Short mmCIF file of C-alpha atoms and ligand atoms in Angstrom, two decimals:
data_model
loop_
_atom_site.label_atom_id
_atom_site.label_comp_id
_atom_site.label_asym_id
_atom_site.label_seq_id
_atom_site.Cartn_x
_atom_site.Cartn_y
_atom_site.Cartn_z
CA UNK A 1 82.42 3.65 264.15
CA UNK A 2 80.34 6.50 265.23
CA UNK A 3 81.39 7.70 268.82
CA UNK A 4 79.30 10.61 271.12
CA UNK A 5 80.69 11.98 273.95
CA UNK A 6 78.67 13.39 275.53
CA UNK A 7 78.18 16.01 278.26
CA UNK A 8 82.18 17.13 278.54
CA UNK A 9 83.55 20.86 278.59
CA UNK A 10 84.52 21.11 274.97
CA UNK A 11 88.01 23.69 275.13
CA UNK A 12 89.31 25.17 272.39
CA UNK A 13 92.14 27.72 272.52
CA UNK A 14 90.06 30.83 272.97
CA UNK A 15 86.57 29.43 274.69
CA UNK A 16 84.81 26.56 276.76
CA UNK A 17 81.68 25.31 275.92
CA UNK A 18 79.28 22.82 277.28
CA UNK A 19 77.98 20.19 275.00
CA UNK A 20 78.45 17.15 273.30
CA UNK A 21 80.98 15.90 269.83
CA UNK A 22 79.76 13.18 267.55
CA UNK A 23 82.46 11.61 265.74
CA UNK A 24 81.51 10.09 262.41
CA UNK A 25 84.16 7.46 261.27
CA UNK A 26 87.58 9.54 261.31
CA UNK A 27 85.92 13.10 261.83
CA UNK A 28 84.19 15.11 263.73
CA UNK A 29 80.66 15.43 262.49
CA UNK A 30 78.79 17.60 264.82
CA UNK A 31 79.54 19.91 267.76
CA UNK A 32 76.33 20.93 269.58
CA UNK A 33 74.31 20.44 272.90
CA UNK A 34 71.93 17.67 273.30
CA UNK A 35 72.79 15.56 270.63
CA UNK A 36 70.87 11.98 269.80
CA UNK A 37 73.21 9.30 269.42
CA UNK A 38 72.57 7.43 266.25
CA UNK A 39 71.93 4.05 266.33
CA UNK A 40 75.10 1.57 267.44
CA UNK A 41 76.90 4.78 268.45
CA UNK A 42 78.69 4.43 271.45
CA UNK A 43 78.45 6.88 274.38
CA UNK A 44 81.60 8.25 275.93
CA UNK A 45 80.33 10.04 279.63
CA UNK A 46 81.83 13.32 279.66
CA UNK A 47 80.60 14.88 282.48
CA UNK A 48 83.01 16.77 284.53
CA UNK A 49 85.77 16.06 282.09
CA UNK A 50 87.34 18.51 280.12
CA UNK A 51 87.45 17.22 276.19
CA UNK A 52 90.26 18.51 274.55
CA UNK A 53 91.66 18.24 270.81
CA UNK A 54 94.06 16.11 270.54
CA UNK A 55 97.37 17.29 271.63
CA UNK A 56 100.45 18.15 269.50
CA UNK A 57 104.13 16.94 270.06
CA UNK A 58 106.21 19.23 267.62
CA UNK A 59 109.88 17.87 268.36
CA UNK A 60 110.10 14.04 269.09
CA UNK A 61 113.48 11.52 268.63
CA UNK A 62 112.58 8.38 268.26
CA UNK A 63 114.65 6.48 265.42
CA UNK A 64 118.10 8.74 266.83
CA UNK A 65 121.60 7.41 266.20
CA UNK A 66 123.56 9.93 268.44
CA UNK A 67 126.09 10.22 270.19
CA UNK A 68 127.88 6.89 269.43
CA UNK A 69 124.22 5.41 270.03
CA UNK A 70 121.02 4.75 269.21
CA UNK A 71 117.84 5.73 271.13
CA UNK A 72 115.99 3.07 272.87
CA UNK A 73 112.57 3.90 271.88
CA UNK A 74 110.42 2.41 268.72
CA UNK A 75 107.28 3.91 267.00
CA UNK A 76 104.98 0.58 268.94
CA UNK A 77 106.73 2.04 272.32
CA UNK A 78 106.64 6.02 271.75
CA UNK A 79 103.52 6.60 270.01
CA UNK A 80 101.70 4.21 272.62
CA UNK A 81 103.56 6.30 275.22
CA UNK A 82 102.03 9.55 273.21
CA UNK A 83 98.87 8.48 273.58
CA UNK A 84 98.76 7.46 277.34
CA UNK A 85 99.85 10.89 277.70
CA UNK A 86 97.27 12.65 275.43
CA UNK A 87 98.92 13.17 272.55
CA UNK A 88 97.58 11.94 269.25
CA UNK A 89 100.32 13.52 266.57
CA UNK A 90 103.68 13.76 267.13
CA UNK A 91 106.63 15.42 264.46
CA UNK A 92 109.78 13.46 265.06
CA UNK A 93 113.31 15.21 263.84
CA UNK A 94 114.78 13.16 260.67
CA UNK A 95 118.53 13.13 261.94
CA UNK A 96 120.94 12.10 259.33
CA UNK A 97 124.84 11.86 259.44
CA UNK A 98 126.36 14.04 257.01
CA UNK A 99 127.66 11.37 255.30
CA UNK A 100 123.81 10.13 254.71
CA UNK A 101 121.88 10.92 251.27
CA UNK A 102 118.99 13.23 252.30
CA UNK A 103 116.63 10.94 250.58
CA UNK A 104 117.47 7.28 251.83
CA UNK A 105 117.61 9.36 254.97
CA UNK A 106 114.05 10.10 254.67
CA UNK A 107 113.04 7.03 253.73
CA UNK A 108 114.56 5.30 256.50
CA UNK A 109 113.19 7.20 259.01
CA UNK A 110 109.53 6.79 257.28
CA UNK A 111 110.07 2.86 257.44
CA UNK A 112 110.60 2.99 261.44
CA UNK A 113 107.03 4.55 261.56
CA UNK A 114 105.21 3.47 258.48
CA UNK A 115 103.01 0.64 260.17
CA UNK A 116 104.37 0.59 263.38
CA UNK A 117 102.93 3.57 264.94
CA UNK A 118 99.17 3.93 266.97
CA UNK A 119 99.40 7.91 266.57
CA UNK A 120 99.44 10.52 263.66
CA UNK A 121 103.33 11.35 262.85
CA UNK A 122 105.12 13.77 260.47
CA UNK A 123 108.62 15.06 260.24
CA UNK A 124 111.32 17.86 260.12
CA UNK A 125 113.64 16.89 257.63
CA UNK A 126 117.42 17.43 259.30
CA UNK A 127 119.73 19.28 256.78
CA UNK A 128 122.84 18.45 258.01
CA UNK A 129 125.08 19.23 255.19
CA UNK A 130 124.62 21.07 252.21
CA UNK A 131 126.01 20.27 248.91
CA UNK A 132 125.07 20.56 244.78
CA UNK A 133 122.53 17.19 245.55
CA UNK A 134 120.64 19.23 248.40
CA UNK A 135 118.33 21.27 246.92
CA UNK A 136 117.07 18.68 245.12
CA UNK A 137 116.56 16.32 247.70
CA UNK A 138 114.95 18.67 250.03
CA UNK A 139 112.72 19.69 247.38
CA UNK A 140 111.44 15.94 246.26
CA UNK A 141 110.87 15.64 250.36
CA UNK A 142 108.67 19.11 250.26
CA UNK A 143 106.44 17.53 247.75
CA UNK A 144 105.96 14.28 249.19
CA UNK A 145 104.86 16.53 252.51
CA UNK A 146 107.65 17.92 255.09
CA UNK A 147 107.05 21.16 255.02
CA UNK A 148 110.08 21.73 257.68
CA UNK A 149 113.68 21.35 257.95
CA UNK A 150 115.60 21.07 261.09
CA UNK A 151 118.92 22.34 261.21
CA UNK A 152 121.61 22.03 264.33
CA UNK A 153 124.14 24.94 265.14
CA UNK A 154 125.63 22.96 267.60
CA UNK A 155 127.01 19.84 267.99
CA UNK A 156 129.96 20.55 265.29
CA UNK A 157 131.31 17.33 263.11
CA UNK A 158 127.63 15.34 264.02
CA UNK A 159 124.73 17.33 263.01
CA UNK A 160 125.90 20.66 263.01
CA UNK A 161 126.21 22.64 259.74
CA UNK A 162 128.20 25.57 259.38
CA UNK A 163 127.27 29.09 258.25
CA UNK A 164 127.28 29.00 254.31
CA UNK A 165 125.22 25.78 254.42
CA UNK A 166 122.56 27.34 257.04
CA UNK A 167 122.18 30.40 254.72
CA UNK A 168 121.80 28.03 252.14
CA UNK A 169 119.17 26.22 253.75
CA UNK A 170 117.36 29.36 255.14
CA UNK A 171 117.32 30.63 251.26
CA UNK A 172 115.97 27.43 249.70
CA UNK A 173 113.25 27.28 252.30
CA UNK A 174 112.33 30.77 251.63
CA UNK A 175 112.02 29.56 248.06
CA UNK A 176 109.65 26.76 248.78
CA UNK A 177 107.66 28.68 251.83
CA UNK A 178 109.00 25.96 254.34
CA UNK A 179 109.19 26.87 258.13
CA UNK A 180 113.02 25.74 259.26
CA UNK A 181 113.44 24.48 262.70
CA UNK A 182 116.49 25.35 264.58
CA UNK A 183 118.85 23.81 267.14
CA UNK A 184 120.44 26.93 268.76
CA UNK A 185 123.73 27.05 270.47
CA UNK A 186 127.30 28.27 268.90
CA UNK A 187 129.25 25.54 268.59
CA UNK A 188 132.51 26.46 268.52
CA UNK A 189 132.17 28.12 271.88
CA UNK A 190 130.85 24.67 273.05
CA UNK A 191 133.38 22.49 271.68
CA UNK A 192 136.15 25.14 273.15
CA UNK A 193 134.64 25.29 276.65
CA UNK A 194 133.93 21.39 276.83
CA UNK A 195 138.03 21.39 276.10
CA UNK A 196 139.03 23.73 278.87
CA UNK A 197 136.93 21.72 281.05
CA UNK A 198 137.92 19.11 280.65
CA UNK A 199 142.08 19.92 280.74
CA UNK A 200 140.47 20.95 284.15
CA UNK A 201 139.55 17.71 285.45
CA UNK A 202 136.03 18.50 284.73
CA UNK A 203 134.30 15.63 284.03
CA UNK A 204 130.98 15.85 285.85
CA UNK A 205 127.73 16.46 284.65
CA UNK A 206 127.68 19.40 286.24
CA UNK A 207 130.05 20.60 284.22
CA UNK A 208 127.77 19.85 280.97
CA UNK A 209 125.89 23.52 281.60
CA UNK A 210 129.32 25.29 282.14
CA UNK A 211 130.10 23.62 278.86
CA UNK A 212 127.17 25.84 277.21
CA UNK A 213 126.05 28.77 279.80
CA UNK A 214 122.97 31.05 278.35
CA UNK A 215 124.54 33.08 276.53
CA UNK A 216 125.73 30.38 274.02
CA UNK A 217 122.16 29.71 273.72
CA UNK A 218 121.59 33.05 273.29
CA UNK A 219 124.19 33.60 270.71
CA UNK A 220 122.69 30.92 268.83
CA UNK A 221 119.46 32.26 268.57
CA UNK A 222 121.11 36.00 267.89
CA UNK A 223 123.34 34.07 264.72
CA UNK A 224 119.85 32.63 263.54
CA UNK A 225 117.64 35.54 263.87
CA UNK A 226 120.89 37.72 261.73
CA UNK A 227 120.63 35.04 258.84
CA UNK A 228 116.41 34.87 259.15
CA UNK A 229 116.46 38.16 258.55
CA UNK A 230 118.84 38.31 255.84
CA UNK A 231 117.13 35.81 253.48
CA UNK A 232 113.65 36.11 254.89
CA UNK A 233 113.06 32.50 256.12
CA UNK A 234 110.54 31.45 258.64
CA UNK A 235 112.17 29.98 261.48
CA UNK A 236 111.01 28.03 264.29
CA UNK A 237 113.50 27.87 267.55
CA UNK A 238 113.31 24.68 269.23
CA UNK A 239 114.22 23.96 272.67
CA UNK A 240 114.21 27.63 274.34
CA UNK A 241 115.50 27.31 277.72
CA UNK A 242 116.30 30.90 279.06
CA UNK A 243 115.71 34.42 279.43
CA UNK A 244 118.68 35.30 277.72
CA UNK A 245 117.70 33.44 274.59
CA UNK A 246 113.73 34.67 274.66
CA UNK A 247 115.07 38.25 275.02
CA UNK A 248 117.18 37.74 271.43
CA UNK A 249 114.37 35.82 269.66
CA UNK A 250 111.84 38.40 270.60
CA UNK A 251 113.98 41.71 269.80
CA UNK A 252 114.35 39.76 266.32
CA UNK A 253 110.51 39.29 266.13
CA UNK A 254 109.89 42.67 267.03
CA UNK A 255 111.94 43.85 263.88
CA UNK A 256 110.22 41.87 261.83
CA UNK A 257 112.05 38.58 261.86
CA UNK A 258 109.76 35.70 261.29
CA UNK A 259 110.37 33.37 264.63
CA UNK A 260 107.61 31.05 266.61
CA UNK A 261 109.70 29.92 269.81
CA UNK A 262 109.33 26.43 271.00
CA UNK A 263 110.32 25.63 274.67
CA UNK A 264 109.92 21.91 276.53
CA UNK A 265 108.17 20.78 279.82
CA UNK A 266 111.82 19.33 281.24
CA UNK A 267 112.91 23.84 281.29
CA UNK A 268 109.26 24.67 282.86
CA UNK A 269 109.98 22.16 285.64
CA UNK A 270 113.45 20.85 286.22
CA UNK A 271 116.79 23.17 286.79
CA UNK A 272 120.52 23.08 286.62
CA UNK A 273 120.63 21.25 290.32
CA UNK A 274 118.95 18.37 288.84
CA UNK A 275 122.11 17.92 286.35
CA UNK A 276 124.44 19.11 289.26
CA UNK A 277 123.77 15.53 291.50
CA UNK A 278 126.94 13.60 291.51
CA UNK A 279 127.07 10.62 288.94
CA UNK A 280 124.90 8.83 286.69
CA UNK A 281 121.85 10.37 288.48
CA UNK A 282 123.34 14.04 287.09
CA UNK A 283 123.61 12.33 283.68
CA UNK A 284 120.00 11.51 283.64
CA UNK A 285 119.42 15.51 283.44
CA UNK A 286 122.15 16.05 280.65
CA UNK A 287 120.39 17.41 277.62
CA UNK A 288 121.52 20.71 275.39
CA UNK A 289 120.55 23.40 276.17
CA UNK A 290 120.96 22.46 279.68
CA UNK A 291 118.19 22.66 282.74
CA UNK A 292 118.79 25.99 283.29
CA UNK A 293 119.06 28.06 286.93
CA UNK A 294 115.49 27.86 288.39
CA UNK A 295 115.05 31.74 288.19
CA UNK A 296 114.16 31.04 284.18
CA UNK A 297 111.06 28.76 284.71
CA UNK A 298 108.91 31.87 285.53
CA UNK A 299 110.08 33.95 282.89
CA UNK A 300 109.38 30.75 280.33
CA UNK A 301 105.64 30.28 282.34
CA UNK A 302 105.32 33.91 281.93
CA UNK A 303 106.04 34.37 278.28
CA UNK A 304 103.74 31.31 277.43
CA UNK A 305 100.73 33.14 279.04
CA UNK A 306 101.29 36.09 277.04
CA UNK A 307 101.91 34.28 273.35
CA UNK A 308 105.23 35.22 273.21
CA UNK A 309 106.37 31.67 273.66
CA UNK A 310 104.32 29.62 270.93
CA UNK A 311 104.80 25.70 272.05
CA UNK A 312 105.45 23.60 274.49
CA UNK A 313 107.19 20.08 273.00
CA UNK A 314 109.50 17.39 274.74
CA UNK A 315 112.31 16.65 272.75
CA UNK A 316 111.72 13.24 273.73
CA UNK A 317 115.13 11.84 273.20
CA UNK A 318 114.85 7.93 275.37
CA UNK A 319 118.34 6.91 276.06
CA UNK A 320 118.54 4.88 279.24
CA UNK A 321 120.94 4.85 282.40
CA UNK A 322 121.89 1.06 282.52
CA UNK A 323 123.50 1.15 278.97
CA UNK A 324 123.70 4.97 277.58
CA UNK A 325 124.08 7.11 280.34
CA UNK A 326 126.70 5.30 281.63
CA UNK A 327 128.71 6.26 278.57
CA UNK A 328 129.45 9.13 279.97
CA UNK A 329 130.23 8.44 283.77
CA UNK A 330 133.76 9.53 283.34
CA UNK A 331 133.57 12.32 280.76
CA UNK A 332 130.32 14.41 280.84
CA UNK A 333 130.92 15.29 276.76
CA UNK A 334 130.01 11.83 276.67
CA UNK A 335 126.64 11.86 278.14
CA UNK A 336 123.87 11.07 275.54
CA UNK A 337 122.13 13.87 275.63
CA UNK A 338 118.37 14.38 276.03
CA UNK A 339 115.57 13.60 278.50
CA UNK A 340 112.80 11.15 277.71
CA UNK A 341 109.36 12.94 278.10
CA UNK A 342 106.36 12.26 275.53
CA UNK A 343 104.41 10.60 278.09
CA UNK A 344 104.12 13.30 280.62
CA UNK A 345 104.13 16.54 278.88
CA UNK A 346 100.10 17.31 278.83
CA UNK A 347 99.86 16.08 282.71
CA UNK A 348 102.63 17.88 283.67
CA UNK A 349 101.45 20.74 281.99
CA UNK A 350 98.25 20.66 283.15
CA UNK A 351 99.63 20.08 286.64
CA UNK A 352 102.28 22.70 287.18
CA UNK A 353 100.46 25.13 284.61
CA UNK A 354 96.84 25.15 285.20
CA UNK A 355 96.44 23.58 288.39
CA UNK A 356 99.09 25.83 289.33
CA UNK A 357 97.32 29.20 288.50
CA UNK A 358 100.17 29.98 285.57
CA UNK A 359 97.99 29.07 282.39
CA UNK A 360 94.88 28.47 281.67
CA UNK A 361 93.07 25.56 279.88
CA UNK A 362 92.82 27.60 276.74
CA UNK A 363 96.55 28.28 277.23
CA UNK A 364 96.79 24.50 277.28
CA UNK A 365 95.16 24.00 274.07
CA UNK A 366 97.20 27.04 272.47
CA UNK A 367 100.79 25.82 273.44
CA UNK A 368 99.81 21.86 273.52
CA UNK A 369 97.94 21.68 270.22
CA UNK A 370 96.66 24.62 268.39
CA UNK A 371 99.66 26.60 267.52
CA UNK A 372 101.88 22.98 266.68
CA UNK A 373 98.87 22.63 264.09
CA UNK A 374 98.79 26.01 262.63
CA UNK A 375 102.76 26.28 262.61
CA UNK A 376 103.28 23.18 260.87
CA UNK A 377 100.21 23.26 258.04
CA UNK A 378 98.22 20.63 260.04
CA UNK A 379 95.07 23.05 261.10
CA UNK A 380 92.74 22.97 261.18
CA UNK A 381 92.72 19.43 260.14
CA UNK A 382 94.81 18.78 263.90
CA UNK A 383 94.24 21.30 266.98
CA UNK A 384 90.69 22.07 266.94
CA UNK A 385 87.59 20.40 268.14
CA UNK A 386 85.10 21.34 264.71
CA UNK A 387 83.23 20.02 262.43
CA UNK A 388 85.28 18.49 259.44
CA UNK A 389 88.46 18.13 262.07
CA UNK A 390 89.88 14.73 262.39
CA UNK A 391 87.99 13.13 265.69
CA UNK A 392 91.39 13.18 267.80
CA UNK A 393 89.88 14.17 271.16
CA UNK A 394 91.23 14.10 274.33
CA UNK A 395 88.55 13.26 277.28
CA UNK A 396 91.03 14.28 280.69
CA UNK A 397 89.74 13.55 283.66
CA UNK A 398 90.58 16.31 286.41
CA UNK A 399 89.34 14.97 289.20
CA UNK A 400 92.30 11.51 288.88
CA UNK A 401 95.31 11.60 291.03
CA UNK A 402 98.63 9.90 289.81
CA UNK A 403 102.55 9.73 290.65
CA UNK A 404 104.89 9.35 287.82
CA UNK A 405 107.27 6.41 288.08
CA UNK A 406 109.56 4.70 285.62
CA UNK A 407 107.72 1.27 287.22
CA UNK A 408 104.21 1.88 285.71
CA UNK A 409 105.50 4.30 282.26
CA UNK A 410 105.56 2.78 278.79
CA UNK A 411 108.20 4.24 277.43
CA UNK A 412 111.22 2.17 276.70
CA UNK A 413 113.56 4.05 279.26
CA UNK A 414 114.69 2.55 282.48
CA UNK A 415 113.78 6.04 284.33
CA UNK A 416 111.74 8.91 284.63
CA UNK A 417 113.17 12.21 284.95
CA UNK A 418 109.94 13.00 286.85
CA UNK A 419 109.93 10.08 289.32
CA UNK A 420 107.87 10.67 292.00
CA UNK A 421 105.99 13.81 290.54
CA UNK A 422 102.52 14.22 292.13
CA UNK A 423 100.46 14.44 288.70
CA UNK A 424 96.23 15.74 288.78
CA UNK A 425 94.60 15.10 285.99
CA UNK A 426 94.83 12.32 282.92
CA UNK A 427 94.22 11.78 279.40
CA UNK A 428 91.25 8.95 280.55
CA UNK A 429 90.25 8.42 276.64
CA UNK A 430 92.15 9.27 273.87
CA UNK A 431 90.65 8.83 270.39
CA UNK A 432 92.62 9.23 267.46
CA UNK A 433 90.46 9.71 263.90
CA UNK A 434 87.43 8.45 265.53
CA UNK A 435 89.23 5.08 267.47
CA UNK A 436 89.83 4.51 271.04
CA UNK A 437 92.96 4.26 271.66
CA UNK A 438 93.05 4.74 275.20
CA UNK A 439 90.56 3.84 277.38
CA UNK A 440 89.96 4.47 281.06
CA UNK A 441 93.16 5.31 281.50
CA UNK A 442 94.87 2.10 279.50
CA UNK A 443 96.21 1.81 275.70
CA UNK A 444 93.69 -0.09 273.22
CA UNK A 445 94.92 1.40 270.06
CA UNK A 446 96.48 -0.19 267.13
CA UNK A 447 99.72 -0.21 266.31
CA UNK A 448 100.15 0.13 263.02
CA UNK A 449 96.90 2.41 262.29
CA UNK A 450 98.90 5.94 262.57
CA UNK A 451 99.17 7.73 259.71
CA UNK A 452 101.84 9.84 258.30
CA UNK A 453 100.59 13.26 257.69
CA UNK A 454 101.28 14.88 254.11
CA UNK A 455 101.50 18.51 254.66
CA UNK A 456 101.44 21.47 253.13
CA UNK A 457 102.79 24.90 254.53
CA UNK A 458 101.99 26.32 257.49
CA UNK A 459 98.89 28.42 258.38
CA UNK A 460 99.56 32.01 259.01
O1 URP B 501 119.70 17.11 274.50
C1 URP B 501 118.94 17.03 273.55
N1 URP B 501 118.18 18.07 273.26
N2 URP B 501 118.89 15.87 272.85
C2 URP B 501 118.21 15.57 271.68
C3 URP B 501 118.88 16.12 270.45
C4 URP B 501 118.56 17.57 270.28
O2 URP B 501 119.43 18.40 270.44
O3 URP B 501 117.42 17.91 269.98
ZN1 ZN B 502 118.39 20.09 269.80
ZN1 ZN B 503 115.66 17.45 269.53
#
């Protein structure tokens, strides 16, 4: 299929031009102004649309047994809800018990994807315990292309692993020049506050951020930046939700500690009062870290604009309110945690950030796409608009108008943390190597054509 859209504003992360992109079976072919269409192309009207490359979700659940469940999304629901939403790749977190083999692990979560998903997908591969088999395992899943681990400090006796195995990990990944992605709270001061609480009579969902305040975060990110240093591993911090935490990841970088700093769209636009409602409607804000006091947002706006702050994800993480939630309506330690999101991250971003005067559109592309692709060894194949690049492209329309609502969103959650949100701007076609996947606004793609993404490291 040979595709020109024509006409558009062409953004990349540092400029804006004015032209046209001819898309030549899976790639781009040619970048220019006033190009012909060749024969049987079809024309994709650009004008007054920005045309984007596709966008980059860098920390995605959707196969997720947690917390006594199992998240409700699959790869035909999320990565259709990806592309609604504008974005075309998404890296989803391998989570395995630590009773699980590394391997089977791997190759379970590759089966839930593997011809079931419309978008591009890689992984992190979770090291959640670390034994005489692991470096072996981790290493076969290197070469057959996850070039990042994931590792939890919280959430002690599930994911969490303790300090000999992180150094462990952080050491073998320095030996095979892997990035490792990091979960960052202490857990023992969780698990020990979430006990006082409740001997309280705390069992409200409020009581979830008392459980972990910001300086657990910010311990966390102090105890990984100490053992980055120490073995001279590249680490990635997911989830940043505070000032507290930035300040200790960027005193680290400043010393020389290798650290890109991920933070979410639910931390740029929701707070602690959201989470502080009485019930099952404060449960729907439970995820770790916490929504934070509102007083962060601009620091986390702030630090994007400037680079400091490398990427915006969602830790899309669908468990719904009917059955999942509701686990935890007497006991807030039972609360699934996490807040379903892939769908509205670009809009939202491009809502609250650009529209709202805190980032530009080149900003977009930077924390959206471009820096997701260079971190994780998928540029310049992913995050640019050039020549050579697969054609994922992103034609947004700023001039639409739209309300976000549970009723009319496909993913498989019964609510939307951002019900109601006043939205400008949408992904109106979304084309993923050189297919239309969404058009005018509505999913034609085919589930099943995604492709997993062999990688190698990242791009400094
Ligand atoms: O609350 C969250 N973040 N849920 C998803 C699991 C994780 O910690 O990433
Ligand atoms: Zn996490
Ligand atoms: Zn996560």
């Amino acid at each position: 299929m040979t595709i020109l859209i024509r006409g558009g504003s062409i953004v990349s992360e540092s400029a804006t031009s004015e032209g046209d992109v001819l898309c030549d079976g899976e790639r781009v072919a040619q970048v220019g102004k006033s190009l012909s269409a060749p024969k049987g192309a079809r024309v994709i009207d650009a004008r007054g649309k920005f045309v984007f490359p596709g966008f980059i979700d860098p920390h995605v659940h959707i196969h997720l047994p947690f917390m006594g469940t199992l998240a409700k999304d699959t790869y035909e629901s999320a990565s259709r809800a990806a592309l609604l939403g504008g974005t075309t790749t998404l890296i989803e977190m391998v989570c395995p018990s630590r009773r699980d083999d590394p391997l089977e692990a791997f190759d379970l979560w590759m089966s839930k994807a593997v011809g079931r998903s419309a978008c591009d997908f890689t992984f992190h591969m979770g090291v959640t315990r670390f034994d005489d088999t692991t470096e072996a395992a981790l290493s076969e899943i290197v070469r057959r292309g996850v070039t990042s681990f994931k590792v939890f400090l919280a959430y002690k006796g599930a994911f969490g692993v303790d300090d000999a195995e992180l150094y462990k990990t952080l050491a073998l990944a320095k030996r095979l020049g892997v990035v490792v992605t990091a979960h960052c709270e202490n857990e023992t001061l969780v698990s020990e506050r979430c006990r006082e609480l409740l001997a309280r009579g705390r069992t409200d969902p409020g009581a979830h951020h008392e459980s972990r305040p910001p300086e657990v975060e910010a311990e966390g990110v102090n105890h990984l930046m100490t053992f980055a240093e120490l073995t001279g591993a590249e680490v990635y911090i997911v989830h940043l939700s505070c000032a507290e935490a930035l300040e200790r990841a960027l005193a680290a970088r400043a010393r020389g500690v290798k650290v890109s700093i991920e933070t979410l769209i639910q931390y740029l636009i929701l707070d602690k009062t959201h989470a502080e409602r009485p019930g099952l409607e404060g449960a729907k804000f439970v995820m770790s870290p916490p929504l934070r006091d509102k007083r962060n947002q601009r620091v986390l706006w702030d630090a994007l604009k400037r680079g400091d702050i490398d990427t915006v994800a969602t830790d899309h993480a669908p468990f719904d309110v009917a059955t999942q939630k509701r686990m935890g309506e007497a006991d807030f330690t039972k609360i699934p945690n996490g807040i379903p999101s892939l769908e509205d991250r670009v809009s939202l971003l491009y809502t609250r950030g650009v529209e709202g005067g805190l980032l530009g559109v080149h900003d977009l592309v930077r924390v959206a796409s471009a820096n997701a692709a260079r971190r994780f060894g998928l540029y310049p194949r992913k995050g640019v608009i050039a020549v050579g690049s697969d054609a994922d492209i992103v034609v947004f329309d700023p001039a639409h108008r739209g309300t976000i609502s549970a009723a009319t969103h496909s993913m498989a959650v019964d609510y939307n943390a951002f019900e109601g949100s006043p939205v400008i701007g949408r992904a109106e076609t979304v084309l993923v190597r050189g297919e239309v996947a969404v058009d005018e606004g509505r999913f034609v793609g085919t589930i099943g054509r995604g492709q997993f993404l062999a990688r190698q490291g990242a791009t400094p």
